[in-house]
Amino acid sequence: MSQPNDRSFLTGLQCLRCGQNYAPGELEYVCPCRPNAGSDLGHLDAVYDYDSIIATRKRLAWTAEGNDGASTRSIERWWPLLPVRVESLPPLPVGNTPLLRPQRLADVVGVNQLFIKDDGRNPSASLKDRASAIALARARETGRVVVAAASTGNAAAALAALGASAAQATVIFVPHTAPEAKVAQLLVYGSRVLAVDGTYDDAFDLCVRACEKFGWYNRNTGYNPYMTEGKKTVSFEIAAQLAQARGPARSAGGGEGKSSFQAPNSVFISVGDGSIIGGVYKGFWELHRLGWIERVPRIFGVQSTASAAIHNAWRDGLEIPQTVVAATAADSIGVNAPRDAIKALRAVRESGGAFVLAEDEAILQAILPLARQGGVFGEPAGAAALAGLFEARRHGLVKSHETVVVINTGSGLKDVPAATGVAGDPVVIPPLLEAVAESLES
Ligand SMILES: *Cc1c(COP(=O)(O)O)cnc(C)c1O
């Protein structure tokens, strides 16, 4: 797939703390304005030449097709807003996941239009594939042979799968408590796996130091600014799919007579480090900046009451969250010291959304309606987004006439014990017809 004009629209990186601007490649990870410790980092935001994109790109060309006429099924279709060249991306297609419209679940929730963006249907079965693809491309472009990451599971699984497809070596630091299915993915794809006898935060810091020492490329969430750039593609897809699902509507300028992108009223997404929600916001913000949607949807971040660092910072009006001791059953959103809180807080504050809390019990219970009325088997952190929507409805934060998108971030097959914990066990019977009849009575 060739990029028609090899020029990237990326113009640089801007520090979200001190405002300093950097040229692409001048700085890879974080701004040196902050001491390199804990959550308080000089996070960088990728900036593009939006006016040139407006001048040269047609909205319509982006919906059904990507690359000037060539149909493409992966995130490469959004190349003008990616920080890497299409040729650098791993061959395994990422993204283009379905936007489902389960009417029965909409009835249960009590909203007119409910959509589920099922990002469990990515190659390694989570939304993290979108970011890992960018990390591998970036490593390739900067001549780095090994890509490393610290992860509670899914970011690593994504890096392992996509790295294998691109024949790029990967080293993964996981907390030794990571779920078996996720660690199995790493080993199957052939990553070097280091299970750190410590917390996720220990694994994160060790990974940063190892990358410095051995010259590896670091994919860590909330440290590598380009991860947001991969995750934002989920919003581009949602807006394009919504426009398709709902047919012709008012155009948001541009005069094509039909809008290629439509924003929902609100989006629900579970939050751990805060990187995905930051990316979701960035994606909609960019579509709005380009004049292709009329408004940025309200972004709702969902946390477990047992891992609520970013929610608490939002509630208390803080810029930097206070560390918590996370103990949630939704392992993908269990974080003591969130690494991308700045972008997460910006997402919610600037979109007029909110952070919502759900008890672990409600998160696990939400696995059932997500599957039974929604048709989607999510891992606990995926179901958490739906649990948050129930909570938001209860508090009147979402009205019944709204168009709501819930993002399922990961497949339920990633955490089978959590699923059977709420779905129960099968009835064991002898191989007799009478036993079947009896079982129907109980
Ligand atoms: C990583 C992850 C999250 C949370 O994303 P953050 O960027 O850490 O906030 C939610 N759900 C799943 C399945 C994940 O893998």
XYZ file of C-alpha atoms and ligand atoms in Angstrom:
457
model
C 0.000 0.000 0.000
C 1.701 3.173 -1.027
C 1.218 6.541 0.520
C 0.383 8.863 -2.345
C 2.445 11.652 -0.961
C 5.159 10.537 1.336
C 4.961 13.585 3.530
C 3.632 13.089 7.029
C 1.280 15.728 8.349
C 2.893 15.359 11.776
C 4.513 18.662 12.645
C 5.808 17.934 16.103
C 5.182 17.167 19.738
C 3.966 19.566 22.379
C 4.460 19.134 26.115
C 1.159 19.166 27.964
C 2.841 20.440 31.126
C 5.193 23.230 30.021
C 3.957 23.896 26.481
C 7.364 23.385 24.862
C 7.262 22.336 21.195
C 9.550 19.756 19.656
C 10.166 18.753 16.062
C 9.290 15.144 15.177
C 12.193 12.967 16.230
C 13.762 15.600 18.469
C 12.426 13.843 21.536
C 10.967 10.357 21.674
C 9.105 9.929 24.951
C 8.580 12.616 27.594
C 9.557 16.257 28.042
C 12.456 16.774 30.458
C 10.516 19.538 32.251
C 9.474 17.074 34.967
C 11.546 14.794 37.127
C 11.311 11.357 35.592
C 9.267 9.755 38.335
C 5.797 8.339 38.951
C 2.762 9.831 37.223
C 4.066 13.382 37.024
C 5.748 13.297 33.624
C 6.034 15.865 30.864
C 3.554 14.125 28.599
C 3.766 14.957 24.926
C 0.937 15.419 22.474
C 1.420 14.839 18.743
C 0.474 17.838 16.601
C -0.439 17.749 12.904
C -0.774 20.322 10.173
C -4.557 20.256 10.265
C -5.008 23.127 7.839
C -3.038 21.306 5.159
C -5.125 18.211 5.734
C -8.285 20.282 5.309
C -6.878 21.775 2.134
C -5.820 18.500 0.555
C -8.034 15.723 1.918
C -11.667 15.086 1.128
C -13.812 13.753 3.901
C -15.674 11.377 1.668
C -12.505 9.670 0.552
C -12.057 8.541 4.119
C -15.221 6.573 4.687
C -15.434 3.649 2.328
C -11.876 3.898 1.186
C -8.627 4.938 2.676
C -5.705 5.519 0.527
C -6.823 7.522 -2.456
C -9.061 4.857 -3.825
C -7.530 1.685 -2.462
C -9.795 -0.077 0.004
C -8.078 -0.897 3.228
C -9.325 -2.615 6.304
C -6.883 -1.409 8.888
C -5.811 1.728 10.736
C -3.570 2.625 7.815
C -6.649 4.127 6.222
C -6.191 7.081 8.581
C -2.618 7.704 7.461
C -2.795 11.518 7.204
C -3.360 11.571 10.967
C -0.831 8.894 11.910
C 2.718 9.679 13.057
C 4.259 6.852 11.022
C 4.390 5.817 7.386
C 2.010 3.162 6.182
C 4.888 0.960 4.961
C 6.257 0.783 8.504
C 3.097 -0.717 10.017
C 3.073 -4.458 10.830
C 1.340 -6.619 8.214
C -1.346 -7.920 10.609
C -4.434 -5.732 9.998
C -5.562 -3.784 13.060
C -8.838 -1.975 13.684
C -11.922 -1.830 11.485
C -13.800 -3.560 14.287
C -17.602 -3.733 14.136
C -19.900 -1.052 15.510
C -22.896 -3.075 16.652
C -26.380 -1.781 17.364
C -28.026 -4.191 19.807
C -31.615 -2.977 20.206
C -32.402 -5.230 23.178
C -29.452 -3.872 25.117
C -30.556 -0.338 24.238
C -33.948 -1.190 25.764
C -32.332 -2.536 28.925
C -30.185 0.582 29.277
C -33.083 2.866 28.331
C -31.522 4.855 25.505
C -32.746 5.286 21.941
C -29.577 4.501 20.126
C -26.908 2.335 21.703
C -23.870 1.152 19.810
C -21.102 -1.165 20.933
C -17.708 -0.760 19.353
C -16.281 -4.238 19.768
C -12.539 -3.836 19.937
C -12.188 -7.328 21.323
C -12.225 -8.260 17.624
C -8.680 -7.116 17.004
C -5.842 -9.551 16.159
C -4.753 -10.010 19.777
C -8.292 -9.380 21.049
C -8.002 -5.926 22.584
C -7.932 -2.250 21.624
C -4.216 -2.181 22.507
C -3.401 -3.515 19.030
C -4.048 -0.035 17.673
C -1.226 1.403 19.782
C 1.227 -1.468 19.495
C 1.070 -1.246 15.695
C 2.249 2.360 15.927
C 5.014 1.467 18.400
C 6.416 -1.182 16.086
C 6.265 1.163 13.109
C 7.981 3.913 15.026
C 10.701 1.536 16.235
C 11.281 0.437 12.658
C 11.544 4.022 11.456
C 14.039 4.920 14.173
C 16.167 1.853 13.569
C 15.464 0.116 16.851
C 15.669 -3.681 16.723
C 13.949 -4.583 19.989
C 10.655 -3.185 21.280
C 9.850 -3.501 24.974
C 6.806 -2.815 27.103
C 5.537 -3.154 30.619
C 1.922 -4.174 30.718
C -0.780 -5.742 32.824
C -1.384 -7.960 29.813
C -3.161 -6.603 26.788
C -0.621 -4.025 25.617
C 1.986 -6.737 25.800
C -0.163 -9.293 23.997
C -0.713 -6.730 21.259
C 2.986 -5.996 20.986
C 3.818 -9.702 20.927
C 1.299 -10.532 18.197
C 2.074 -7.610 15.930
C 5.820 -7.889 16.573
C 5.708 -11.501 15.478
C 3.874 -10.552 12.291
C 6.535 -7.967 11.479
C 9.458 -10.169 12.579
C 10.407 -7.586 15.206
C 11.773 -8.801 18.556
C 9.814 -7.923 21.689
C 10.614 -7.988 25.402
C 7.726 -7.863 27.843
C 7.744 -6.956 31.523
C 4.576 -8.218 33.233
C 3.660 -8.220 36.879
C 3.821 -11.866 37.950
C 0.094 -11.636 38.793
C -0.987 -11.076 35.148
C -3.806 -13.447 34.024
C -2.680 -16.725 32.541
C -4.441 -16.284 29.192
C -2.651 -13.005 28.572
C 0.768 -14.390 29.503
C 0.060 -17.396 27.273
C -0.474 -15.042 24.341
C 2.980 -13.538 24.878
C 4.685 -16.880 25.000
C 2.823 -18.268 22.017
C 3.803 -15.299 19.868
C 7.411 -15.738 20.917
C 8.141 -12.691 23.066
C 10.799 -12.740 25.708
C 8.652 -12.549 28.851
C 9.985 -11.248 32.151
C 7.452 -11.745 34.960
C 8.453 -9.156 37.528
C 7.945 -10.182 41.125
C 6.369 -6.840 41.986
C 3.551 -4.536 40.925
C 2.740 -3.162 37.473
C 4.427 0.038 38.585
C 7.629 -1.880 39.367
C 7.469 -3.539 35.960
C 6.916 -0.157 34.293
C 9.933 1.489 35.914
C 12.158 -1.510 35.263
C 11.156 -1.442 31.599
C 12.041 2.263 31.300
C 15.477 1.614 32.782
C 16.115 -1.472 30.669
C 15.219 0.422 27.478
C 17.693 3.157 28.381
C 20.411 0.645 29.137
C 19.951 -1.670 26.159
C 18.742 0.802 23.539
C 15.340 -0.807 23.141
C 12.326 1.078 21.887
C 9.844 1.665 24.719
C 6.125 1.127 24.092
C 5.045 1.955 27.643
C 1.631 3.523 28.003
C 1.666 7.103 29.248
C 5.343 7.410 28.410
C 5.451 6.903 24.666
C 3.374 9.779 23.218
C 2.579 7.941 20.005
C 0.368 5.358 21.724
C -2.426 7.934 21.877
C -2.100 8.271 18.108
C -2.935 4.603 17.601
C -5.771 4.538 20.096
C -7.478 7.584 18.589
C -8.252 5.608 15.426
C -11.115 3.945 17.300
C -12.903 7.309 17.301
C -12.345 7.855 13.580
C -13.949 4.482 12.956
C -16.861 5.134 15.315
C -17.651 8.434 13.598
C -17.379 6.905 10.119
C -19.463 3.861 11.053
C -22.123 5.965 12.753
C -22.481 8.052 9.612
C -22.902 4.891 7.590
C -25.317 3.288 10.060
C -27.558 6.321 10.213
C -27.408 7.293 6.587
C -27.269 10.761 5.068
C -27.563 13.583 7.546
C -26.712 17.216 7.889
C -23.273 17.968 6.671
C -20.789 19.558 9.028
C -19.467 21.951 6.418
C -17.467 21.045 3.369
C -20.535 20.905 1.175
C -20.361 17.298 0.053
C -24.054 17.094 0.828
C -23.615 14.071 2.999
C -21.593 13.805 6.166
C -18.949 11.099 6.200
C -18.541 11.345 9.939
C -21.056 11.655 12.751
C -20.372 12.023 16.439
C -22.497 10.260 19.063
C -23.694 12.246 22.077
C -21.612 10.298 24.532
C -18.956 7.601 24.639
C -18.238 5.215 27.518
C -14.796 3.782 28.040
C -13.103 2.078 30.973
C -10.029 3.740 32.441
C -6.854 2.437 34.051
C -3.780 4.459 33.078
C -6.010 6.832 31.130
C -4.356 6.317 27.776
C -7.305 4.914 25.827
C -9.681 7.632 26.957
C -7.066 10.234 26.044
C -6.847 8.705 22.585
C -10.620 8.505 22.189
C -10.868 12.207 22.954
C -7.968 13.094 20.647
C -9.632 11.282 17.755
C -12.907 13.144 18.096
C -11.081 16.396 18.793
C -9.180 16.040 15.523
C -12.327 15.286 13.513
C -13.825 18.411 15.028
C -10.682 20.445 14.374
C -10.883 19.372 10.745
C -14.526 20.476 10.626
C -15.760 16.970 9.924
C -17.994 16.557 12.990
C -20.127 19.225 14.610
C -19.111 18.563 18.191
C -16.867 16.402 20.313
C -19.031 13.861 22.167
C -19.107 13.839 25.927
C -16.496 11.354 27.061
C -17.283 9.232 30.122
C -14.454 7.413 31.883
C -15.394 4.404 33.969
C -13.280 3.210 36.857
C -13.720 0.530 39.463
C -14.282 1.756 43.000
C -11.314 -0.505 43.759
C -9.029 1.405 41.346
C -10.229 4.986 41.176
C -7.116 7.177 41.095
C -8.096 9.260 38.066
C -11.737 9.533 39.094
C -10.621 10.828 42.467
C -8.327 13.426 40.900
C -11.202 14.592 38.680
C -13.602 14.759 41.648
C -11.077 16.686 43.742
C -9.970 19.025 40.956
C -6.361 17.787 40.982
C -3.979 17.728 38.024
C -1.950 14.777 39.289
C -3.776 11.803 40.833
C -2.853 10.489 44.203
C -1.635 6.927 44.213
C -4.118 4.268 45.302
C -3.741 0.597 46.118
C -5.705 -0.949 43.269
C -7.457 -4.248 43.894
C -10.020 -4.665 41.129
C -11.133 -7.895 39.476
C -10.955 -6.004 36.179
C -7.192 -6.467 35.890
C -6.795 -4.269 32.798
C -7.943 -1.199 34.719
C -6.178 -1.948 38.000
C -3.568 0.807 38.309
C -1.967 2.329 41.417
C -0.255 5.317 39.809
C -1.938 6.128 36.467
C 0.526 7.080 33.758
C -1.682 9.051 31.409
C -3.865 10.989 33.808
C -3.209 14.363 32.183
C -4.697 13.255 28.887
C -7.525 11.399 30.648
C -8.512 14.413 32.723
C -8.364 16.637 29.664
C -10.618 14.234 27.765
C -13.366 14.372 30.361
C -13.046 18.020 31.358
C -12.912 19.436 27.848
C -15.665 17.242 26.451
C -18.068 17.973 29.294
C -18.191 14.307 30.299
C -17.620 12.748 33.684
C -15.855 9.975 35.479
C -18.172 7.296 36.769
C -17.457 4.628 39.341
C -18.748 1.075 39.348
C -18.337 -1.547 42.042
C -16.449 -4.653 40.982
C -19.617 -6.675 41.476
C -21.493 -4.441 39.021
C -18.630 -4.625 36.540
C -18.614 -8.419 36.597
C -22.419 -8.572 36.405
C -22.343 -6.311 33.349
C -20.549 -9.109 31.462
C -23.947 -10.822 31.206
C -26.130 -8.161 29.517
C -23.189 -7.235 27.303
C -23.212 -10.817 26.044
C -26.890 -11.780 26.336
C -28.500 -8.618 24.993
C -25.469 -7.132 23.293
C -23.936 -10.171 21.650
C -20.445 -9.281 22.851
C -18.318 -11.320 25.249
C -16.119 -8.778 26.994
C -13.421 -9.108 29.593
C -14.217 -7.376 32.902
C -12.530 -4.130 31.854
C -14.650 -4.142 28.693
C -17.877 -4.771 30.579
C -16.892 -1.984 32.969
C -17.811 0.545 30.286
C -21.367 -0.821 30.203
C -21.503 -0.912 34.003
C -20.555 2.765 33.894
C -23.373 3.513 31.459
C -25.896 1.868 33.811
C -24.473 3.998 36.613
C -24.626 7.168 34.520
C -28.258 6.482 33.574
C -29.091 6.002 37.243
C -27.629 9.423 38.006
C -29.333 11.101 35.056
C -26.044 11.868 33.300
C -27.276 10.358 30.042
C -30.736 11.070 28.636
C -32.884 8.505 26.887
C -32.825 10.341 23.534
C -29.036 10.198 23.287
C -26.894 8.244 20.896
C -24.427 6.384 23.076
C -21.356 4.360 22.162
C -19.890 1.837 24.582
C -16.413 0.628 23.704
C -15.665 -2.973 24.557
C -11.901 -2.863 24.947
C -11.085 -6.555 25.249
C -12.406 -10.064 24.604
C -13.935 -12.142 27.376
C -11.747 -15.078 26.400
C -8.882 -13.188 28.026
C -10.298 -13.843 31.486
C -12.387 -16.985 31.622
C -12.483 -17.316 35.439
C -14.123 -13.887 35.727
C -16.740 -14.941 33.183
C -17.623 -18.266 34.764
C -17.706 -16.492 38.113
C -20.851 -14.642 37.015
C -22.251 -17.064 34.439
C -22.046 -20.083 36.723
C -21.154 -23.696 35.993
C -22.893 -26.202 33.750
C -25.144 -28.926 35.183
C -23.366 -32.279 35.175
C -25.645 -35.138 34.142
C -25.291 -38.817 33.242
C -25.728 -39.612 29.536
C -29.471 -40.397 29.964
C -32.544 -38.743 28.466
C -34.325 -38.804 31.843
C -31.489 -36.714 33.235
C -32.089 -34.108 30.551
C -35.792 -34.036 31.484
C -34.937 -33.730 35.168
C -32.527 -30.914 34.520
C -35.301 -28.965 32.785
C -37.419 -29.122 35.929
C -34.827 -27.723 38.305
C -5.650 -1.183 28.808
C -7.072 -1.509 28.908
C -8.005 -0.628 29.462
C -7.651 0.683 30.080
O -6.886 1.527 29.266
P -5.987 2.645 29.903
O -5.327 3.267 28.762
O -5.019 1.949 30.830
O -6.865 3.552 30.674
C -9.332 -1.008 29.472
N -9.720 -2.199 28.991
C -8.854 -3.067 28.456
C -9.356 -4.383 27.960
C -7.498 -2.755 28.394
O -6.652 -3.643 27.889
